[in-house]
PDB file of C-alpha atoms in Angstrom:
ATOM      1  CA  UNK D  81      20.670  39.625 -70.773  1.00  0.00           C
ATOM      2  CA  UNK D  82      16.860  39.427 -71.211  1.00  0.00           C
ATOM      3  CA  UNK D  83      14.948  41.909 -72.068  1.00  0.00           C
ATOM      4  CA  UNK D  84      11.495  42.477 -73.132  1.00  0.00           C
ATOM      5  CA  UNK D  85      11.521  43.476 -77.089  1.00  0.00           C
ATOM      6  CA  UNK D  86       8.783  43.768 -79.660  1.00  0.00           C
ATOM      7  CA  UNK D  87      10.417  43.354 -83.644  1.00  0.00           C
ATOM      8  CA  UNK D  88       7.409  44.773 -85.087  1.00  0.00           C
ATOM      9  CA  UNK D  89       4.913  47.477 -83.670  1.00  0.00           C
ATOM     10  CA  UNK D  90       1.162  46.318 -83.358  1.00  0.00           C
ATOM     11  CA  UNK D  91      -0.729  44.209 -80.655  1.00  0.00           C
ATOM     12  CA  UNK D  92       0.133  42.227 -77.513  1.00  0.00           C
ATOM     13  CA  UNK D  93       1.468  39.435 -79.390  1.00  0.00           C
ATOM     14  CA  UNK D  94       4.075  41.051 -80.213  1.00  0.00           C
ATOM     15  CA  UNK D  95       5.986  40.909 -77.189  1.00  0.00           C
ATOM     16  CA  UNK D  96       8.509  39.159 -76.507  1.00  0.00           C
ATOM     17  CA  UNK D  97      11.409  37.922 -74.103  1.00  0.00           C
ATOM     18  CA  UNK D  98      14.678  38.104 -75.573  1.00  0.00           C
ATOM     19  CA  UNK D  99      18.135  37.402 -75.225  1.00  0.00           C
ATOM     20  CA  UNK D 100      20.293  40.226 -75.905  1.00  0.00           C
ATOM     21  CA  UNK D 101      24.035  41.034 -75.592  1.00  0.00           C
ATOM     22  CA  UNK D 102      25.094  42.840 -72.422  1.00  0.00           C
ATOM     23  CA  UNK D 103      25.203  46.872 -73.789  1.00  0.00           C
ATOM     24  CA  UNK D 104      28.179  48.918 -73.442  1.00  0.00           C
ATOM     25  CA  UNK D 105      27.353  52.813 -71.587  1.00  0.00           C
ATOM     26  CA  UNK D 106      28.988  55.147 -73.764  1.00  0.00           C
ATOM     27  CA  UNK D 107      30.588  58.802 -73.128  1.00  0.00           C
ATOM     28  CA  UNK D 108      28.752  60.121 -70.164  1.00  0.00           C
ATOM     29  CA  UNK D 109      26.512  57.081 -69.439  1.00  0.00           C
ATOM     30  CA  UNK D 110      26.000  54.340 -66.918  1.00  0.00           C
ATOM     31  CA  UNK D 111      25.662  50.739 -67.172  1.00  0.00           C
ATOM     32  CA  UNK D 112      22.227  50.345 -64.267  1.00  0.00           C
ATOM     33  CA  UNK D 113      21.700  46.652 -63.638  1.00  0.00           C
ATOM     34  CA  UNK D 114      17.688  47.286 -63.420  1.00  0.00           C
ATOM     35  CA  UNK D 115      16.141  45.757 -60.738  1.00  0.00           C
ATOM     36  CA  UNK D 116      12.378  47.228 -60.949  1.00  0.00           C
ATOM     37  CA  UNK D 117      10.822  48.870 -63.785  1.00  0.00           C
ATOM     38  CA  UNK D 118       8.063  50.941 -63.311  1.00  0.00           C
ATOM     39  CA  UNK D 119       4.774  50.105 -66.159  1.00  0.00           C
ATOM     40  CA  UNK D 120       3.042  53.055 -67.761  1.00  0.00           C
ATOM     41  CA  UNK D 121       0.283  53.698 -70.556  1.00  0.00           C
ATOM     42  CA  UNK D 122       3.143  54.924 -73.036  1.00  0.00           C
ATOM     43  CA  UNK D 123       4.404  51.012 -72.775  1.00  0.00           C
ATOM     44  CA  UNK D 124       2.062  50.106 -74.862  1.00  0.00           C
ATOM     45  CA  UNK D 125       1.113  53.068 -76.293  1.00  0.00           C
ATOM     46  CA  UNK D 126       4.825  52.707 -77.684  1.00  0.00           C
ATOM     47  CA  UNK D 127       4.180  49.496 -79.131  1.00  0.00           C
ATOM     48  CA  UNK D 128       1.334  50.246 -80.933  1.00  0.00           C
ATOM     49  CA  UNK D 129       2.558  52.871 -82.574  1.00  0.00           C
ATOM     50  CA  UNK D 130       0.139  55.345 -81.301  1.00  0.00           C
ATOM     51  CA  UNK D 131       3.062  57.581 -79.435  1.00  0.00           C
ATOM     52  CA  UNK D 132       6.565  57.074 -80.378  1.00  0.00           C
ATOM     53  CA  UNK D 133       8.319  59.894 -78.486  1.00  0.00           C
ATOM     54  CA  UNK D 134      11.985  59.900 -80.644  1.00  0.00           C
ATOM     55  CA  UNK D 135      13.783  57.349 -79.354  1.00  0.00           C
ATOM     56  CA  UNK D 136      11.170  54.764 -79.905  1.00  0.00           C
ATOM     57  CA  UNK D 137      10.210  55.381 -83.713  1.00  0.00           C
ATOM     58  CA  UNK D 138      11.912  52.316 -84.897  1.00  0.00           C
ATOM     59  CA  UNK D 139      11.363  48.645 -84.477  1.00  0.00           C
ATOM     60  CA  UNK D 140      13.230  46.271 -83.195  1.00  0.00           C
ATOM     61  CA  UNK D 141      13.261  47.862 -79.686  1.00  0.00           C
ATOM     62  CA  UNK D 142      13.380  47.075 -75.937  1.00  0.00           C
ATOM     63  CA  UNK D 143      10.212  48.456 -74.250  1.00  0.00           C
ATOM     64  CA  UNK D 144      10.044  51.135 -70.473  1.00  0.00           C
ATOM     65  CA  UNK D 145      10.858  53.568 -69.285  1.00  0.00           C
ATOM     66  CA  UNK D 146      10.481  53.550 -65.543  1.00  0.00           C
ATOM     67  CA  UNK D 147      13.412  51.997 -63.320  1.00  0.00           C
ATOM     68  CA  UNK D 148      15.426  51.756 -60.454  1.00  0.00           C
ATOM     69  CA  UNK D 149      18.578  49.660 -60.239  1.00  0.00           C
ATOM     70  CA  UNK D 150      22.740  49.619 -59.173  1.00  0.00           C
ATOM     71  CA  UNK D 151      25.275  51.258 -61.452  1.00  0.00           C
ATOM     72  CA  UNK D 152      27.738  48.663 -62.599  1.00  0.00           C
ATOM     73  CA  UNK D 153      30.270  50.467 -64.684  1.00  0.00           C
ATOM     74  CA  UNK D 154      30.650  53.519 -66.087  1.00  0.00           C
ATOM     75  CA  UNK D 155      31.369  54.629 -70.008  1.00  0.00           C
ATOM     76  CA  UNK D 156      34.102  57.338 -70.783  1.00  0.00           C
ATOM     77  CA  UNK D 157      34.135  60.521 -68.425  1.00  0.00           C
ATOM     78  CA  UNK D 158      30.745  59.847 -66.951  1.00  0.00           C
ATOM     79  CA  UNK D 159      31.326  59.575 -62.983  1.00  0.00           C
ATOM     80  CA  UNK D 160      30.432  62.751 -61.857  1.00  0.00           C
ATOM     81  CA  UNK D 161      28.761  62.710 -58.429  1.00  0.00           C
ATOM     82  CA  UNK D 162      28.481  58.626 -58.782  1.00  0.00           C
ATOM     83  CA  UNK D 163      30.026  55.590 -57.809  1.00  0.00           C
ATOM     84  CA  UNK D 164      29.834  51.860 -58.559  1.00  0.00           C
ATOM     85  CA  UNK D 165      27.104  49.901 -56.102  1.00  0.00           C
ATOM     86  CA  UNK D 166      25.084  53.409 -56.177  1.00  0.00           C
ATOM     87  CA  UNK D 167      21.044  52.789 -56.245  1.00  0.00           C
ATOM     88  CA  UNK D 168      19.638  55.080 -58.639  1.00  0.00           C
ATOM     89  CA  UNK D 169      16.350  55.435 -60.466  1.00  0.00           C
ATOM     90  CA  UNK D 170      14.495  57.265 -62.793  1.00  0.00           C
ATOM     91  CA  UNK D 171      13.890  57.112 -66.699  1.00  0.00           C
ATOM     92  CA  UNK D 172      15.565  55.144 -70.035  1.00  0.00           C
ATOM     93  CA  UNK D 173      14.131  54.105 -72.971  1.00  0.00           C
ATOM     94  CA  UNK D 174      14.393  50.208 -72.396  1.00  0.00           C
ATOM     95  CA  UNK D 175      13.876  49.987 -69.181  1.00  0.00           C
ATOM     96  CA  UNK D 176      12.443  46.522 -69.097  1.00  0.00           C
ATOM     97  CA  UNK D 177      15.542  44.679 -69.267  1.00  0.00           C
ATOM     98  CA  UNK D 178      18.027  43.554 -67.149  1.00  0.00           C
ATOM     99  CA  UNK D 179      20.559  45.846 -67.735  1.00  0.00           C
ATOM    100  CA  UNK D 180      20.154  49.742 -69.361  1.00  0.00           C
ATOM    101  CA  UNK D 181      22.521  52.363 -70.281  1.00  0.00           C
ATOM    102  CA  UNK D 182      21.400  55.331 -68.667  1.00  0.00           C
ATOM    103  CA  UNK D 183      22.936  59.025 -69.218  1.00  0.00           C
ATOM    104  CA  UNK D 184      24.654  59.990 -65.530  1.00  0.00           C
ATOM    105  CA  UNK D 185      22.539  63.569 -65.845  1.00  0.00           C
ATOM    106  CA  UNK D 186      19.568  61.425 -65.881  1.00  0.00           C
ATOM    107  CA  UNK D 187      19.960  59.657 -62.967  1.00  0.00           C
ATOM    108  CA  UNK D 188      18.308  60.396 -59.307  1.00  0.00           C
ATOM    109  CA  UNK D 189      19.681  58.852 -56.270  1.00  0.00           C
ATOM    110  CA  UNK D 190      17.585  56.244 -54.711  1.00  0.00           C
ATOM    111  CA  UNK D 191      16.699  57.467 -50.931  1.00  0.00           C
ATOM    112  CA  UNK D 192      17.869  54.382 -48.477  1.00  0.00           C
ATOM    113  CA  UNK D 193      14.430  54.131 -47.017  1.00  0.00           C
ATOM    114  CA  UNK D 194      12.782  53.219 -50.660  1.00  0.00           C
ATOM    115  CA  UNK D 195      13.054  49.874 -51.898  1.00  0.00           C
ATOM    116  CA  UNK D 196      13.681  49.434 -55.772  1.00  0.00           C
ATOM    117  CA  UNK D 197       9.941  48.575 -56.625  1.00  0.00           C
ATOM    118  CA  UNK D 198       8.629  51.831 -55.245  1.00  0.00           C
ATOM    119  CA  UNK D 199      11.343  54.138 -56.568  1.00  0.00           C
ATOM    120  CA  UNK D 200      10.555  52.358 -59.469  1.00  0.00           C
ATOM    121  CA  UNK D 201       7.062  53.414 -59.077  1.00  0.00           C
ATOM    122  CA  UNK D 202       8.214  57.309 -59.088  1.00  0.00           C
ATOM    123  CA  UNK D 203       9.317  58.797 -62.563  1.00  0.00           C
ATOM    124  CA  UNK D 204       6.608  59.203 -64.888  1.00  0.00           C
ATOM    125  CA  UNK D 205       3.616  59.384 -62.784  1.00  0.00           C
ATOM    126  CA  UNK D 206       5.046  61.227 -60.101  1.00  0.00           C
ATOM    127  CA  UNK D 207       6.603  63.976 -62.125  1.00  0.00           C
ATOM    128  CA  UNK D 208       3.437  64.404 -64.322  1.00  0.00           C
ATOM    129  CA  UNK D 209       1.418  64.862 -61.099  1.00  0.00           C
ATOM    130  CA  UNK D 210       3.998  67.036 -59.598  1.00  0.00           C
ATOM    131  CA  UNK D 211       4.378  69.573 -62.401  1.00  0.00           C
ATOM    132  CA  UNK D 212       0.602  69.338 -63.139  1.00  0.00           C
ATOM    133  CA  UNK D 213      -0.572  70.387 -59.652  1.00  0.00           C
ATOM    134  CA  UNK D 214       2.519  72.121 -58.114  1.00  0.00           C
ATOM    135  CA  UNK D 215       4.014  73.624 -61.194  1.00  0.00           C
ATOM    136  CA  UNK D 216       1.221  74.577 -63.298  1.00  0.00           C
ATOM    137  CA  UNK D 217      -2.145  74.657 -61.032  1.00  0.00           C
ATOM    138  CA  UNK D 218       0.276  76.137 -58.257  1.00  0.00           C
ATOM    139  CA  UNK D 219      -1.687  74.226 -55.564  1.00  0.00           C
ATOM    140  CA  UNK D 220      -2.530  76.469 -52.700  1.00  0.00           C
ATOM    141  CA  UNK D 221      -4.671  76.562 -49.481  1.00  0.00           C
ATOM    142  CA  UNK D 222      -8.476  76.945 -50.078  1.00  0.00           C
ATOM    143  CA  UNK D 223      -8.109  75.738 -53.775  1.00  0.00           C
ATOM    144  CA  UNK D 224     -10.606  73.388 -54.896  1.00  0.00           C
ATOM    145  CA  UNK D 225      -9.198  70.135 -57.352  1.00  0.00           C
ATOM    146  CA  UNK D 226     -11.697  67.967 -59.372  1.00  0.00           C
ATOM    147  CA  UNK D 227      -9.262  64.409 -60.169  1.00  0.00           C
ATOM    148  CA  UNK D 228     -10.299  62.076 -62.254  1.00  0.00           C
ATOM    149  CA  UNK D 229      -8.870  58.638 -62.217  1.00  0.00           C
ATOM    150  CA  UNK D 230      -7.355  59.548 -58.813  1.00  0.00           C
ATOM    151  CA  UNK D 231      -7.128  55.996 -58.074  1.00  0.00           C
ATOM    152  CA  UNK D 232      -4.408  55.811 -61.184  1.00  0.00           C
ATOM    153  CA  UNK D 233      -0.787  56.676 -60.850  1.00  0.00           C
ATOM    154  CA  UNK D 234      -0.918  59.657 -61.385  1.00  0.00           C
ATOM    155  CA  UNK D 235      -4.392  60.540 -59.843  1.00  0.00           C
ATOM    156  CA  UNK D 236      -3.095  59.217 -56.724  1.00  0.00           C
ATOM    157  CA  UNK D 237      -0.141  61.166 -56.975  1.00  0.00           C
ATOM    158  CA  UNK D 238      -2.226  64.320 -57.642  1.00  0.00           C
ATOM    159  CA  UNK D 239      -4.742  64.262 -55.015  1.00  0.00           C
ATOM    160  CA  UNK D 240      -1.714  63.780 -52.241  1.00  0.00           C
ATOM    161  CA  UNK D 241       0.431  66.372 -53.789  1.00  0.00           C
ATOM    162  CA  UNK D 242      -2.871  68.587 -53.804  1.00  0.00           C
ATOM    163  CA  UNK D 243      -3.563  67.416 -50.411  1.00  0.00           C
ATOM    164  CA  UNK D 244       0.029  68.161 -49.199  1.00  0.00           C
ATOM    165  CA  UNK D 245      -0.688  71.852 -49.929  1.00  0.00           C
ATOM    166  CA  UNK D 246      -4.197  72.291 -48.360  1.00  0.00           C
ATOM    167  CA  UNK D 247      -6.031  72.686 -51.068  1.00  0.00           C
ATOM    168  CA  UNK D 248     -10.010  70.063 -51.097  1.00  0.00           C
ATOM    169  CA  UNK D 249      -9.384  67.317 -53.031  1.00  0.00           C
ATOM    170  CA  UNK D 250     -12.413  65.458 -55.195  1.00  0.00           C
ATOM    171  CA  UNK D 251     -11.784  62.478 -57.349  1.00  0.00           C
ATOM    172  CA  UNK D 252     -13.603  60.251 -59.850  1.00  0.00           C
ATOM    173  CA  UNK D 253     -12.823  56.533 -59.661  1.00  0.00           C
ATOM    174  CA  UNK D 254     -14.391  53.024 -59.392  1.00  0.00           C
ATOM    175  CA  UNK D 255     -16.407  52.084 -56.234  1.00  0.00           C
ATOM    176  CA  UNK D 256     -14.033  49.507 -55.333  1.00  0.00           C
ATOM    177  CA  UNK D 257     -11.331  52.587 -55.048  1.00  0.00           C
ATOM    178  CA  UNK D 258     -13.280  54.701 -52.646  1.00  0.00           C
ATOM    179  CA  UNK D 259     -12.018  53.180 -49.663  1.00  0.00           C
ATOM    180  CA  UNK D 260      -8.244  54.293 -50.674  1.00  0.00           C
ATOM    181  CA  UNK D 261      -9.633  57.545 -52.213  1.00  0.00           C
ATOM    182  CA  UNK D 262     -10.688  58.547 -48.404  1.00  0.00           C
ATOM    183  CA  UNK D 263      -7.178  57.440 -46.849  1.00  0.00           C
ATOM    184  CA  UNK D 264      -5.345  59.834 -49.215  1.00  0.00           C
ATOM    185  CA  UNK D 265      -7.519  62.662 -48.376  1.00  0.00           C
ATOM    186  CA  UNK D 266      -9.917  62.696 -51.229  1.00  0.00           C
ATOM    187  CA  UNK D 267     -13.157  64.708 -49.372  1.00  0.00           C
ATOM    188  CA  UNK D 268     -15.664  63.239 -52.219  1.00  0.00           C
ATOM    189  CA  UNK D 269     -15.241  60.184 -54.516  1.00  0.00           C
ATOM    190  CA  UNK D 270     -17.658  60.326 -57.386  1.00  0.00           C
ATOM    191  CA  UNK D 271     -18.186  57.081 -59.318  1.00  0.00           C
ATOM    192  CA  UNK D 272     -16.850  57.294 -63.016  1.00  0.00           C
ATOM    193  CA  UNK D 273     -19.810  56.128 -64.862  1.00  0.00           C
ATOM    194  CA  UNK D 274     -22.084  58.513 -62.646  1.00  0.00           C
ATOM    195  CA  UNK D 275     -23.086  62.627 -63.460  1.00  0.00           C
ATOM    196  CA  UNK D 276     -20.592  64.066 -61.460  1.00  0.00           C
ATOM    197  CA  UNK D 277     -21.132  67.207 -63.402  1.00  0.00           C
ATOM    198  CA  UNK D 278     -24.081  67.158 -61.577  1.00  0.00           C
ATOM    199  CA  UNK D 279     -22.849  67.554 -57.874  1.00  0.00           C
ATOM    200  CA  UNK D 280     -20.365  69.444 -58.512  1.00  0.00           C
ATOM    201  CA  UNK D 281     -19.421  73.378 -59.009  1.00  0.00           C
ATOM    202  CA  UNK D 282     -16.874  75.971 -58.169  1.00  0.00           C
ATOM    203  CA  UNK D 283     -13.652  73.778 -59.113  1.00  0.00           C
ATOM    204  CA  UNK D 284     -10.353  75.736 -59.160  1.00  0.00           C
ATOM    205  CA  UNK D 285      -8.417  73.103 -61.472  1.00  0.00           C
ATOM    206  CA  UNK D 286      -9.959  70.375 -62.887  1.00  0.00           C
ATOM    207  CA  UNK D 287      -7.050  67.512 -64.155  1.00  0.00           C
ATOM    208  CA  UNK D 288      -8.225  65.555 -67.023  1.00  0.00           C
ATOM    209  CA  UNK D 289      -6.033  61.739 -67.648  1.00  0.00           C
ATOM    210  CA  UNK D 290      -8.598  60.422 -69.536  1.00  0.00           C
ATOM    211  CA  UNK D 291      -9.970  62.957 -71.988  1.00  0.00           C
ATOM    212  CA  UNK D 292     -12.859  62.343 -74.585  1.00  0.00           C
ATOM    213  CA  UNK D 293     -16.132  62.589 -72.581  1.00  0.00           C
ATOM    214  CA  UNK D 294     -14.808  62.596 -69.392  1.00  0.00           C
ATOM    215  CA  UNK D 295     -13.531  66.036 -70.654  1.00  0.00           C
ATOM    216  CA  UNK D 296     -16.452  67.290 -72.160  1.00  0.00           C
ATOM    217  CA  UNK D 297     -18.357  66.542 -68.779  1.00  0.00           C
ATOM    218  CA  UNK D 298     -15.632  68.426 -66.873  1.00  0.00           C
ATOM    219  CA  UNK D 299     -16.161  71.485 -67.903  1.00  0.00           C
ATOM    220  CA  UNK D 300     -19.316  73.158 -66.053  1.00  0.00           C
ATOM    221  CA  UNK D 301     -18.006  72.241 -62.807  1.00  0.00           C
ATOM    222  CA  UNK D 302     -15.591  74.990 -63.313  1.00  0.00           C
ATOM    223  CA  UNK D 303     -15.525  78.600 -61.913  1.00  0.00           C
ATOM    224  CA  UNK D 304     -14.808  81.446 -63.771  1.00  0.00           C
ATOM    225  CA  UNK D 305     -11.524  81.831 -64.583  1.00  0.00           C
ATOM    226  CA  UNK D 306     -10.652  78.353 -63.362  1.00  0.00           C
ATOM    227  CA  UNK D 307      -8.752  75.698 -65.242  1.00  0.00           C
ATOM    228  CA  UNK D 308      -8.521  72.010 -66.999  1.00  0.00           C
ATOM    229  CA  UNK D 309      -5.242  70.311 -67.257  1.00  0.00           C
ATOM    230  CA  UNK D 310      -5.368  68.167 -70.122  1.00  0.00           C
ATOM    231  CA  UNK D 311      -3.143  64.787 -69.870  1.00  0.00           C
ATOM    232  CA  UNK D 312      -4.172  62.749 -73.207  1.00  0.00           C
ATOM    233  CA  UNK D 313      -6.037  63.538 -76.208  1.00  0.00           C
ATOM    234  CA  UNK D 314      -7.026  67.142 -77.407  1.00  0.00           C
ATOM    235  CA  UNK D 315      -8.322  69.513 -75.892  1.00  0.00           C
ATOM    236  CA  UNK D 316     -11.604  71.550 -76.880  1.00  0.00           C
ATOM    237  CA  UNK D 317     -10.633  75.376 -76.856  1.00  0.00           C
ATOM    238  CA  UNK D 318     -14.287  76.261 -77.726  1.00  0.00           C
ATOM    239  CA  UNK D 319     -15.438  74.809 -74.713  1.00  0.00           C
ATOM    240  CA  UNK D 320     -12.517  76.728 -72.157  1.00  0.00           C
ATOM    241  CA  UNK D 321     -13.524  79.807 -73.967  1.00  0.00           C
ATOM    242  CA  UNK D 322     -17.355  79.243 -73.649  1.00  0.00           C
ATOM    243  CA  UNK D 323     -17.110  79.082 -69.909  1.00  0.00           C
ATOM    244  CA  UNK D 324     -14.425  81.270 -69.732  1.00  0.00           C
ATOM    245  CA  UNK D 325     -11.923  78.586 -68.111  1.00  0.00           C
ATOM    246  CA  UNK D 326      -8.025  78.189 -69.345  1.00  0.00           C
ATOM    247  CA  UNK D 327      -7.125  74.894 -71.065  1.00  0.00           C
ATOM    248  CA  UNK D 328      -3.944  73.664 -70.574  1.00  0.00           C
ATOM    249  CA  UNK D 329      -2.491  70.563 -73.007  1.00  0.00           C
ATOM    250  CA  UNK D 330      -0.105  69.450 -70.618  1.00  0.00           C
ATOM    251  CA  UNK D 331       3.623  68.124 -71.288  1.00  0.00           C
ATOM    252  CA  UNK D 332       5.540  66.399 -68.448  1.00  0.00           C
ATOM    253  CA  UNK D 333       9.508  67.544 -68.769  1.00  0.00           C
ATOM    254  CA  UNK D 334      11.826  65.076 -66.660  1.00  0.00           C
ATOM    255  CA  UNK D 335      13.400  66.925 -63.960  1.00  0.00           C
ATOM    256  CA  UNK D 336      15.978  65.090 -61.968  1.00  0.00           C
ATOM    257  CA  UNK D 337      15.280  67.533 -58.927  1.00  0.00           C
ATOM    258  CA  UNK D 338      11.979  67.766 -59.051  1.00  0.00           C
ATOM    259  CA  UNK D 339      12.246  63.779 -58.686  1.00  0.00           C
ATOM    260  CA  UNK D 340      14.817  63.466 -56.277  1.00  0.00           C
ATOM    261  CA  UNK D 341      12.416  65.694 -54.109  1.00  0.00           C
ATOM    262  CA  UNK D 342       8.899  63.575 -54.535  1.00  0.00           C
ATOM    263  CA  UNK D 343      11.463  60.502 -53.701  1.00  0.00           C
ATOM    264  CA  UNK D 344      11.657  62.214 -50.701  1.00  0.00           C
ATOM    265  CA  UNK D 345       8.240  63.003 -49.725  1.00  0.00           C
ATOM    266  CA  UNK D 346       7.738  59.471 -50.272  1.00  0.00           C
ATOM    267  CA  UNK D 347      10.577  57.925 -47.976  1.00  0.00           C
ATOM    268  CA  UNK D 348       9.180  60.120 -45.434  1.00  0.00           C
ATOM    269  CA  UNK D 349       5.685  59.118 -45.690  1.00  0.00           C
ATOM    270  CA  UNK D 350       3.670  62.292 -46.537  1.00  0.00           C
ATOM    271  CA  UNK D 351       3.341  60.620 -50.341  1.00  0.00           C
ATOM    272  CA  UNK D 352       2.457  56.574 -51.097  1.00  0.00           C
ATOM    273  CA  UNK D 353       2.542  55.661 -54.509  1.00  0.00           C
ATOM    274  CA  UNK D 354      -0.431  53.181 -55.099  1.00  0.00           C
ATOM    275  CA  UNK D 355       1.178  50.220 -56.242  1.00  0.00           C
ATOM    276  CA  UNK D 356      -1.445  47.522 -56.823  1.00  0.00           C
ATOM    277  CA  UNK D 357       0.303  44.321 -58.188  1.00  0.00           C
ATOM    278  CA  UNK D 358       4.207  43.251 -58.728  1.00  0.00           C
ATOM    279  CA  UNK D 359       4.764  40.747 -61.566  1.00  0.00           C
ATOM    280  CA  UNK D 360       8.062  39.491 -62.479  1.00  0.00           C
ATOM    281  CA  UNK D 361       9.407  40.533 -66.042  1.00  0.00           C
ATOM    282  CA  UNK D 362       8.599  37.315 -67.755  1.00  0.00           C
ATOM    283  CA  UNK D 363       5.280  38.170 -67.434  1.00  0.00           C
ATOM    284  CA  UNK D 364       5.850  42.010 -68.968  1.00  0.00           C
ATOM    285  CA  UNK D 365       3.262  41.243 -72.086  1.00  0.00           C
ATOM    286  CA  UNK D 366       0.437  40.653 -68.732  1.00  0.00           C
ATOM    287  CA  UNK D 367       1.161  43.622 -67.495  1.00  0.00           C
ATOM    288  CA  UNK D 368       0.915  45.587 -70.391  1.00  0.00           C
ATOM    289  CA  UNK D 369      -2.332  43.983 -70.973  1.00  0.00           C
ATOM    290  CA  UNK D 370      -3.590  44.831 -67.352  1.00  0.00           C
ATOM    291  CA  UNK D 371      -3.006  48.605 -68.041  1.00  0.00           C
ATOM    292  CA  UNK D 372      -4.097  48.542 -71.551  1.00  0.00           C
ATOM    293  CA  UNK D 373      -7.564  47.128 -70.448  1.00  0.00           C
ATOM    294  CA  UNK D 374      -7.370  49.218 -66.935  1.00  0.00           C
ATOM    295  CA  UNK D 375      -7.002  46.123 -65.454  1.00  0.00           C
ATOM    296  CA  UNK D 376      -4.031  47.328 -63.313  1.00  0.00           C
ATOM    297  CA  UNK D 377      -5.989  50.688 -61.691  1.00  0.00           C
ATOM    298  CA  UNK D 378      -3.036  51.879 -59.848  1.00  0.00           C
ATOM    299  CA  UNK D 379       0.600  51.894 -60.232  1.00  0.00           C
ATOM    300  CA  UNK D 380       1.886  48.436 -61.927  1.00  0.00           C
ATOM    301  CA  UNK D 381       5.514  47.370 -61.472  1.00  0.00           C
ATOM    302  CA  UNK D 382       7.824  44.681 -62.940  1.00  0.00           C
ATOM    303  CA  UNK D 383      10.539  43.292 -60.709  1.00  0.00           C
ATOM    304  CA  UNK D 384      13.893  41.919 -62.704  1.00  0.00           C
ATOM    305  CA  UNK D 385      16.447  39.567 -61.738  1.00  0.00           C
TER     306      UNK D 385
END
């Protein structure tokens, strides 16, 4: 099968295409035949050696995590609630291959009305926006959100989760993004590079992808008692405590449920996932490239076979 492999961590060249034998699922696993693989910042994040969640510590090793495919087989005791020719998605290490064994527990069931590149679209992003704004913020009518990179995959996923539940909705993003900032529900778009410290006040939840200065910026536009959910980086305690805000360093746990129920808010339309370009997996070392740089701005997914 192919898959996309680095044998050393370090820079873009080190990716490769491969050809690898076909893997066998073992007790309680399933043999997916990956047809999409969803691309996210841990990619390459991965194969830099920057964040190595266990799992990926050790090179040689076939990079993803996002997918959605057809179970092919099956490895001792591991039916369960599946069957052969099922469409599933959700997460694996090694996603970006044409076949992955994927525990059974771990897999959601692909809605009919999704094709494989959107599911594919759904596990990381959507989950850490989920559990950010519905499980943590607790996203509620009259609440106020401050997004930044809400024209990202998991900005975008924010915003319409916040949206979803009533609360006003501002975002941070390029220009070029406004336009599909105001058809998600986003009330104000603030350009990225601009003060938006300075036009704004009062926010209820602030949710921080970027960290750094973006961070630092973020946090006199919040009220009292209000709070920043910190995706990347570290968070600044002194400053939360200065202004008398809670920090929260953010973790995303995968939760087959809590996917199987974004899936679907997305197959019936109250959620889009802002895919912005498809490339084949031959060209996975572009992609990663296009996300690394921020070339890819929202959701990026690789299509196999």
């Amino acid at each position: 099968m192919k898959a996309v492999r680095i044998q050393a961590f370090g820079g873009s060249d080190q990716v490769r295409i491969e050809d690898l034998p076909m893997p066998e699922p073992g007790p309680g696993e399933a043999l997916v035949r990956v047809r999409a693989a969803g691309l996210n910042p841990v990619d390459w994040m991965i194969r830099e050696q920057i964040y190595n969640p266990p799992g990926t510590e050790r090179a040689p090793l076939t990079l993803g995590q996002d997918f959605a495919g057809v179970i092919e087989g099956f490895g001792p005791g591991a039916h369960g609630a599946f069957r052969e020719g099922d469409a599933v998605f959700g997460e694996a290490w090694g996603s970006f291959a044409e076949y992955a064994c994927v525990p059974v527990r771990d897999l959601a069931r692909k809605p009919a009305g999704l094709d494989f590149v959107t599911a594919a679209a759904l596990p990381m992003a959507g989950l850490t926006a989920w559990q950010a704004v519905i499980d943590t913020a607790k996203a509620a009518p009259g609440m106020r959100f401050l997004i930044h990179g809400a024209s990202g995959g998991v900005g975008s996923f924010a915003a319409q989760f916040a949206r979803w539940e009533d609360a006003e909705v501002l975002g941070t993003a390029g220009r070029h993004s406004f336009d599909f900032l105001r058809s998600i529900g986003v009330e104000r778009a603030f350009d990225y590079r601009e003060p938006f410290e300075a036009q704004v006040r009062d926010v209820d939840c602030v949710l921080d992808p970027v960290g750094g200065e973006t961070q630092a910026r973020s946090w006199s536009v919040l009220r009292r008692g209000g709070m920043l959910i910190n995706l990347v980086g570290d968070l600044d305690h002194a400053a939360a405590r200065r202004v008398g805000a809670h920090g929260i360093e953010f973790a995303m746990r995968y939760d087959v449920e809590d996917l199987e129920e974004i899936a679907g808010l997305v197959e019936g339309k109250v959620v889009k996932p802002h895919i912005t370009r498809v490339l084949p997996l031959a060209h996975a070392r572009q992609a990663l490239d296009l996300n690394q740089e921020g070339g890819s701005h929202g959701k990026l997914v690789l299509t196999v076979g």
